[in-house]
Every structure is written in C-alpha cells, then in structure tokens.
C-alpha cells in the first residue's frame, strides 16, 4: 500500500510544474468556469470547508472569498508548493494547504461543515474508502460536493479516456453517470442535486449528504434535481 501511495505521489510531483499549463491546453477552462459558478451556489457562507486533492489550488483559491476557512489537502508536496505560492501572490490567507491522503484523512470525526472532492474519485484505487473518510469528517447534514468525470458514459468518453491513459492519467474506475450515482448511494449518501456538464468526457456535478443524517425525508434521490449543460472536452 505504501509503495502504491509513494508511486502516486511521485507521479503528481513530477507533473506539478506542467499541470496548470496542460490544463489550459486541454480545453477545460470553460468547463471549470461553469463549475465555479455552480460551486458558489452550494458553498457560499460555509464556515469550515475541506477540499481534497486540491492540486495546485485552483478550486480553493476561486472559492476562498465565499468561505471562512478552507483546509486544502493533496498527496503531492510539489503541487502544494505551487498552490501556496499562488495564495501568497493573490494575498489569500484563509486556506491551509497541507499534505494528506483522501483515503486516510488526518482529521477528527464531524470536523468540517462541507467537503469537495473534485475529479479525483475515478483516479483512486479505493474510491469507496475515500467516500467513507469524507463521510466521517463531515458533520451530520453537511454538504459533500463530488464533481466527477464519467469516463464510461459512452463510446466517445471511452475513447478519450484511453487517450488520457496513454498520457498517464489513468481512470481506474470508468463510471457512467448512472453507475456513479449508484456508487454514491451504495456508500451511504443521498443525492441532493446534480448537474451534468456535457463534453467529450461528461462531468457530473453531484451534491450529496450522509443518508443517515437526512432530515424528515425532505431530500429524496427519486426527486433529484437534474440539469444538463455543456462543457469543452
């Protein structure tokens, strides 16, 4: 297990300096602009937010003005160095960047008001373990936001997924939108709402909460609010 974690860390460390440049070249900028707009609807006013797999801090830095305090973790120290430098240049002081493993979170139970795990679950060997850790550290009734690329949605997404695999970005789970919904429910979450961002590899923006803390049955996955919009590949 430790060897696997070290291998993952070394991969992301080696890619850190090219990460932002490659993301811009990949054509996902517009998708992330749409994502930020949706995020703001769900996290504005939150006191204590966890972002897992923050990378170079793209999401946390964009949302920092809406949240009192953000803890942003990543497996890669080199990614975190870039994130910290961005925060310094932007004079953002309410983000605590620290090294951490989404599958083994170093926080007490019921610690955060909300958590974000953006486009990371499909990359993990044990995504279910990550979901259980997120559930553990988020307070009962807290918001969990998990935008995820669905590499297994259709033939086109499979093709682009294979291309990304050649580049080193291996999707270890190729969910469709429906199978990802089932994965979330199987891990003890209720889906509050979702939006599907169309693209070469569709992204499902999904908001969930611990099904054990659902109040009076007011949220029901059968009545999930589903919207679709478009994004770049």
PDB file of N, CA and C in Angstrom, residues 1 9 25 47-48 55 58 67 76 92 94 96 102 114 121 138 142-143 162 173 176 203 214 220:
ATOM      1  N   UNK A   1       0.831  -1.211   0.000  1.00  0.00           N
ATOM      2  CA  UNK A   1       0.000   0.000   0.000  1.00  0.00           C
ATOM      3  C   UNK A   1       0.864   1.259   0.000  1.00  0.00           C
ATOM      4  N   UNK A   9       2.352   9.641  -5.496  1.00  0.00           N
ATOM      5  CA  UNK A   9       2.922  10.926  -5.089  1.00  0.00           C
ATOM      6  C   UNK A   9       4.013  11.365  -6.067  1.00  0.00           C
ATOM      7  N   UNK A  25      -4.273  23.956 -21.977  1.00  0.00           N
ATOM      8  CA  UNK A  25      -4.188  23.425 -23.333  1.00  0.00           C
ATOM      9  C   UNK A  25      -5.265  22.384 -23.608  1.00  0.00           C
ATOM     10  N   UNK A  47     -18.621  27.835   6.862  1.00  0.00           N
ATOM     11  CA  UNK A  47     -17.574  28.250   7.793  1.00  0.00           C
ATOM     12  C   UNK A  47     -16.267  27.486   7.578  1.00  0.00           C
ATOM     13  N   UNK A  48     -16.362  26.159   7.460  1.00  0.00           N
ATOM     14  CA  UNK A  48     -15.175  25.315   7.513  1.00  0.00           C
ATOM     15  C   UNK A  48     -15.253  24.266   6.410  1.00  0.00           C
ATOM     16  N   UNK A  55      -4.610  19.763  -5.669  1.00  0.00           N
ATOM     17  CA  UNK A  55      -3.666  20.008  -6.755  1.00  0.00           C
ATOM     18  C   UNK A  55      -2.942  21.327  -6.556  1.00  0.00           C
ATOM     19  N   UNK A  58      -6.483  25.356  -7.556  1.00  0.00           N
ATOM     20  CA  UNK A  58      -7.383  26.065  -8.465  1.00  0.00           C
ATOM     21  C   UNK A  58      -8.746  26.340  -7.849  1.00  0.00           C
ATOM     22  N   UNK A  67     -15.920  31.499   1.667  1.00  0.00           N
ATOM     23  CA  UNK A  67     -15.844  30.569   2.794  1.00  0.00           C
ATOM     24  C   UNK A  67     -14.948  31.171   3.872  1.00  0.00           C
ATOM     25  N   UNK A  76       0.532  15.368  -3.165  1.00  0.00           N
ATOM     26  CA  UNK A  76       1.779  15.815  -3.773  1.00  0.00           C
ATOM     27  C   UNK A  76       2.333  17.086  -3.126  1.00  0.00           C
ATOM     28  N   UNK A  92      -4.241  35.571  -0.446  1.00  0.00           N
ATOM     29  CA  UNK A  92      -5.303  34.757   0.154  1.00  0.00           C
ATOM     30  C   UNK A  92      -4.752  34.131   1.431  1.00  0.00           C
ATOM     31  N   UNK A  94      -6.888  32.582   4.010  1.00  0.00           N
ATOM     32  CA  UNK A  94      -7.807  31.699   4.738  1.00  0.00           C
ATOM     33  C   UNK A  94      -7.794  30.261   4.228  1.00  0.00           C
ATOM     34  N   UNK A  96      -5.571  26.733   4.369  1.00  0.00           N
ATOM     35  CA  UNK A  96      -4.485  25.962   4.966  1.00  0.00           C
ATOM     36  C   UNK A  96      -4.164  24.798   4.038  1.00  0.00           C
ATOM     37  N   UNK A 102      -6.629  11.366   0.700  1.00  0.00           N
ATOM     38  CA  UNK A 102      -8.086  11.347   0.744  1.00  0.00           C
ATOM     39  C   UNK A 102      -8.627  10.044   1.331  1.00  0.00           C
ATOM     40  N   UNK A 114     -18.474  21.095   5.295  1.00  0.00           N
ATOM     41  CA  UNK A 114     -18.681  20.626   3.925  1.00  0.00           C
ATOM     42  C   UNK A 114     -17.356  20.137   3.368  1.00  0.00           C
ATOM     43  N   UNK A 121     -12.118  10.936  -7.628  1.00  0.00           N
ATOM     44  CA  UNK A 121     -12.561   9.591  -7.248  1.00  0.00           C
ATOM     45  C   UNK A 121     -12.264   8.557  -8.326  1.00  0.00           C
ATOM     46  N   UNK A 138     -17.059  14.944   7.816  1.00  0.00           N
ATOM     47  CA  UNK A 138     -18.058  16.000   7.593  1.00  0.00           C
ATOM     48  C   UNK A 138     -19.167  15.865   8.631  1.00  0.00           C
ATOM     49  N   UNK A 142     -23.967  17.795   6.660  1.00  0.00           N
ATOM     50  CA  UNK A 142     -23.061  18.635   5.886  1.00  0.00           C
ATOM     51  C   UNK A 142     -23.103  18.312   4.404  1.00  0.00           C
ATOM     52  N   UNK A 143     -22.644  19.254   3.611  1.00  0.00           N
ATOM     53  CA  UNK A 143     -22.670  19.128   2.157  1.00  0.00           C
ATOM     54  C   UNK A 143     -21.398  18.466   1.646  1.00  0.00           C
ATOM     55  N   UNK A 162      -9.125   6.442 -22.918  1.00  0.00           N
ATOM     56  CA  UNK A 162      -7.964   5.640 -23.309  1.00  0.00           C
ATOM     57  C   UNK A 162      -6.801   6.535 -23.726  1.00  0.00           C
ATOM     58  N   UNK A 173     -11.563   3.795 -12.394  1.00  0.00           N
ATOM     59  CA  UNK A 173     -12.973   3.412 -12.470  1.00  0.00           C
ATOM     60  C   UNK A 173     -13.619   4.243 -13.566  1.00  0.00           C
ATOM     61  N   UNK A 176     -20.303   5.380 -15.647  1.00  0.00           N
ATOM     62  CA  UNK A 176     -21.288   6.169 -16.379  1.00  0.00           C
ATOM     63  C   UNK A 176     -21.942   7.081 -15.350  1.00  0.00           C
ATOM     64  N   UNK A 203     -19.013  15.367 -17.291  1.00  0.00           N
ATOM     65  CA  UNK A 203     -18.762  15.538 -15.864  1.00  0.00           C
ATOM     66  C   UNK A 203     -20.099  15.661 -15.144  1.00  0.00           C
ATOM     67  N   UNK A 214     -30.197  12.590   6.945  1.00  0.00           N
ATOM     68  CA  UNK A 214     -31.259  13.246   6.186  1.00  0.00           C
ATOM     69  C   UNK A 214     -32.407  13.619   7.113  1.00  0.00           C
ATOM     70  N   UNK A 220     -34.859  13.439  -1.296  1.00  0.00           N
ATOM     71  CA  UNK A 220     -35.100  12.080  -1.775  1.00  0.00           C
ATOM     72  C   UNK A 220     -34.485  11.930  -3.151  1.00  0.00           C
TER      73      UNK A 220
END
